[in-house]
Short mmCIF file of C-alpha atoms in Angstrom, two decimals:
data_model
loop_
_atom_site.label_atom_id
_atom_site.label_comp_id
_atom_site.label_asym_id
_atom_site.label_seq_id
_atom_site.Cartn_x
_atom_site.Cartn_y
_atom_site.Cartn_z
CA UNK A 278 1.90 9.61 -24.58
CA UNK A 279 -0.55 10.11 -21.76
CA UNK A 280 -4.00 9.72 -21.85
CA UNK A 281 -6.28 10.26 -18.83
CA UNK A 282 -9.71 8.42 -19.19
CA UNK A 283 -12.70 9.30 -16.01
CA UNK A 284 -12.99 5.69 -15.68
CA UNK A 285 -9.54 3.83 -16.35
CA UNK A 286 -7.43 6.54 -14.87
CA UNK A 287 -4.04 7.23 -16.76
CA UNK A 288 -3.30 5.36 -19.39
CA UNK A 289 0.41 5.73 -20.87
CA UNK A 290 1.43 4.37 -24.30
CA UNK A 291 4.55 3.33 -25.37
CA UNK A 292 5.46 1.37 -28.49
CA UNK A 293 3.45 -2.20 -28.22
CA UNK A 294 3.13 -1.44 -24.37
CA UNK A 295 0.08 0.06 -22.61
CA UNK A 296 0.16 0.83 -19.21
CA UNK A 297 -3.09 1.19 -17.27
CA UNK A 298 -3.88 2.63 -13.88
CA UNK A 299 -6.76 1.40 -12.76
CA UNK A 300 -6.90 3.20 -9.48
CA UNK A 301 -6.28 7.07 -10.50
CA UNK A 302 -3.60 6.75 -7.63
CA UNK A 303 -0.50 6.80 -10.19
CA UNK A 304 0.63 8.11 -13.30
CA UNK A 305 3.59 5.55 -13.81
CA UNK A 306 2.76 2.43 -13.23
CA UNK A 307 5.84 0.68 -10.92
CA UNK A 308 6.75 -2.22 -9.04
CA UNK A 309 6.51 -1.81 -5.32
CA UNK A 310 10.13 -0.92 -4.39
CA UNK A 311 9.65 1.17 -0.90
CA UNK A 312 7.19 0.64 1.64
CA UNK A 313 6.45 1.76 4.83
CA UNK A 314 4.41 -0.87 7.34
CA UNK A 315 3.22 1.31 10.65
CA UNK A 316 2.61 -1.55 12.85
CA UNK A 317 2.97 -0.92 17.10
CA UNK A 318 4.28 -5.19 17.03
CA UNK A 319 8.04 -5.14 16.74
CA UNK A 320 7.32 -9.48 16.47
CA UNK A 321 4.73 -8.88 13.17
CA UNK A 322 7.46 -5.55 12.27
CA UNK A 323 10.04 -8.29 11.86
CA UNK A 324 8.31 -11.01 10.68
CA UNK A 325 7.26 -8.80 7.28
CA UNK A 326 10.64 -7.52 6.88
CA UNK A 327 11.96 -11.29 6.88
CA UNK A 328 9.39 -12.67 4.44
CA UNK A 329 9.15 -9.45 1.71
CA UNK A 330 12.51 -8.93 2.01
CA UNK A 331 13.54 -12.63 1.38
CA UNK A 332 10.89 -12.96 -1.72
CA UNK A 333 11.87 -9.59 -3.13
CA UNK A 334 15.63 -8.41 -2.81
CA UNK A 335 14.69 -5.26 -4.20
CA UNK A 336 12.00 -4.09 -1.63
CA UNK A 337 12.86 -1.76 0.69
CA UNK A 338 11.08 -2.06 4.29
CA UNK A 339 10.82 1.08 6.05
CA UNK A 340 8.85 1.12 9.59
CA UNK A 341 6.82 3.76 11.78
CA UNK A 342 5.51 2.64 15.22
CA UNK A 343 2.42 4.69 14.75
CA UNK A 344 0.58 6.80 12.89
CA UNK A 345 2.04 10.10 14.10
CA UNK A 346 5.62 8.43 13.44
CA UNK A 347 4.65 7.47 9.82
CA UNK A 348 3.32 11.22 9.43
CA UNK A 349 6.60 12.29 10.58
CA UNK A 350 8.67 9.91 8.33
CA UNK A 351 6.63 10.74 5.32
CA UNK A 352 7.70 14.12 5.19
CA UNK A 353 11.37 12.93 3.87
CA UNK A 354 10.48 9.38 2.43
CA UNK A 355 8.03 8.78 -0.66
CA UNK A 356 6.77 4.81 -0.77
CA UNK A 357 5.48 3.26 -3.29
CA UNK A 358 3.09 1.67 -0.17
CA UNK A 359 1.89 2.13 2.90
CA UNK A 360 0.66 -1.01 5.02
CA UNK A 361 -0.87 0.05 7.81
CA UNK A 362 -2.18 -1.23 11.14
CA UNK A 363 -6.09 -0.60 12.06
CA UNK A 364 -4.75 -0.63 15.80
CA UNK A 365 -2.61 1.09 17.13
CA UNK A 366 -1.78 3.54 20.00
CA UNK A 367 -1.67 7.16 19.57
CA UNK A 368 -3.15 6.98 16.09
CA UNK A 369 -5.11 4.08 14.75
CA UNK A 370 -5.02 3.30 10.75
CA UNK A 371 -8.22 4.88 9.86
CA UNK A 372 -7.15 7.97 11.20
CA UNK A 373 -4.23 7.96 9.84
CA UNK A 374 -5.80 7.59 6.67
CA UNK A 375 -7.50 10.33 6.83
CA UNK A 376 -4.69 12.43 7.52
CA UNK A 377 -3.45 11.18 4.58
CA UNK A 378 -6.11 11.72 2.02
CA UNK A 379 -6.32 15.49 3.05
CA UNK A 380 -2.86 16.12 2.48
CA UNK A 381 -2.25 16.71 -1.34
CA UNK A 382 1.62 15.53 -1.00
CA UNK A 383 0.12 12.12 0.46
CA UNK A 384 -3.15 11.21 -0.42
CA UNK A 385 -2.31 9.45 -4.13
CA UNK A 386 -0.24 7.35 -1.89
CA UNK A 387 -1.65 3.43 -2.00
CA UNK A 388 -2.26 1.57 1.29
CA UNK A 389 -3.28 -1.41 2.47
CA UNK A 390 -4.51 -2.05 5.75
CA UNK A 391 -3.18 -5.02 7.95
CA UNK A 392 -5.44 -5.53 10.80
CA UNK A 393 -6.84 -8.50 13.36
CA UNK A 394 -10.66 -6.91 12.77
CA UNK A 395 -11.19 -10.17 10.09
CA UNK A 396 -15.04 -9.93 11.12
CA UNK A 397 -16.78 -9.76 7.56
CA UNK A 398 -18.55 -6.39 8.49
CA UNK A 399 -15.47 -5.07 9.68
CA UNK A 400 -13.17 -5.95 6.76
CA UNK A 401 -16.16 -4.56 4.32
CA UNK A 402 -15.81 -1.18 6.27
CA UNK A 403 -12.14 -0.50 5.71
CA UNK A 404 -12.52 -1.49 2.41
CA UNK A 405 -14.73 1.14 1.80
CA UNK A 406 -11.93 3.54 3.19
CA UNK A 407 -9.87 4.26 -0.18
CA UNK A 408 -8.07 1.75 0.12
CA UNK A 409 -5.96 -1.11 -2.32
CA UNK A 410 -7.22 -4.17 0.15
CA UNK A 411 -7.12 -5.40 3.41
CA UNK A 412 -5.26 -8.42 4.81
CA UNK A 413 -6.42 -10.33 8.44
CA UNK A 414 -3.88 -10.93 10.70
CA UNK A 415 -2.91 -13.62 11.45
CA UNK A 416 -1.58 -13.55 8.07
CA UNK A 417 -0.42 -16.51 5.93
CA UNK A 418 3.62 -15.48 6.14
CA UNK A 419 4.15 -17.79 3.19
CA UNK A 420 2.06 -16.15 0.96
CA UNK A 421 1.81 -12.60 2.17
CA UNK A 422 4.53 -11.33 -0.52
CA UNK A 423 2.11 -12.68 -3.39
CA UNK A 424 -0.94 -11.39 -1.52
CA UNK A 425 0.65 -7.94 -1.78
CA UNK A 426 1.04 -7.86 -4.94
CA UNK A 427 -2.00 -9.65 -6.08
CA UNK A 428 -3.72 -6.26 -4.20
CA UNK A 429 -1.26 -4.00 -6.31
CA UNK A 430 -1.95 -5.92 -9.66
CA UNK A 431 -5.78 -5.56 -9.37
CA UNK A 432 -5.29 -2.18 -9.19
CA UNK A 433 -2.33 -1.23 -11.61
CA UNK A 434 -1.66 -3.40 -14.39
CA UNK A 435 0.47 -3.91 -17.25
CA UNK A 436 -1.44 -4.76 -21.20
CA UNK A 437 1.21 -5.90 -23.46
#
């Protein structure tokens, strides 16, 4: 059964299990399984494909070297995320973001925005972007997997 609430977003109940959106961005609630990260480093690129693909065998990393190239891509891909870059050439992330959000076929799509802007004001004005979170580079590699999906689980979360 589906129930849509104006604050909670979509709730869907099963037997014993309630699933809650929290962030009107889905109505299934689902483990991150394909992502795309549009970042213009091929060194950072890698890096994230060695450490979420090592803590999660089931992830699949896709990449786009800009913003126009992840426009491109998502016309015949559909990620669970996006992780995007603030800085980039051709297209930075905030603009791509907008792109996003004004295309019906994309803008339910979550992001999260990787970026070396860590200043305080900075970080407090993507946030304010419709976004899940942001994470500063340099990024803890270690941890980066869990920080993902401590992002994802504040917004989507499972009530047994």
């Amino acid at each position: 059964m589906l129930l849509n609430t104006p604050n909670m977003g979509t709730i869907i109940i099963y037997p014993r299990i309630y699933f809650i959106s929290i962030h009107n961005r889905s109505n299934i609630i689902r483990e991150i399984k394909n992502i795309i990260y549009t970042e213009d480093d091929e060194d950072i690129r890698i890096i994230v494909k060695i450490v979420l693909e090592s803590q999660d065998s089931n992830i699949r990393l896709d990449f786009a070297n800009n913003g126009q190239e992840l426009l491109a891509k998502l016309r015949c891909s559909n990620p669970d995320l996006i992780l995007l870059d603030v800085m980039m050439p051709i297209m930075d992330g905030p603009t791509v973001l907008k792109e996003l959000r004004k295309n019906p076929k994309y803008k339910d799509i979550p992001v999260i925005f990787l970026t070396s802007k860590a200043q305080p004001a900075e970080i407090k004005e993507l946030e304010s972007l419709d976004v899940l979170g942001v994470i500063a580079k340099p990024f803890d590699t270690m941890n980066l997997y869990n920080t993902i999906k401590e992002i994802w689980n504040k917004h989507f979360i499972l009530v047994e």
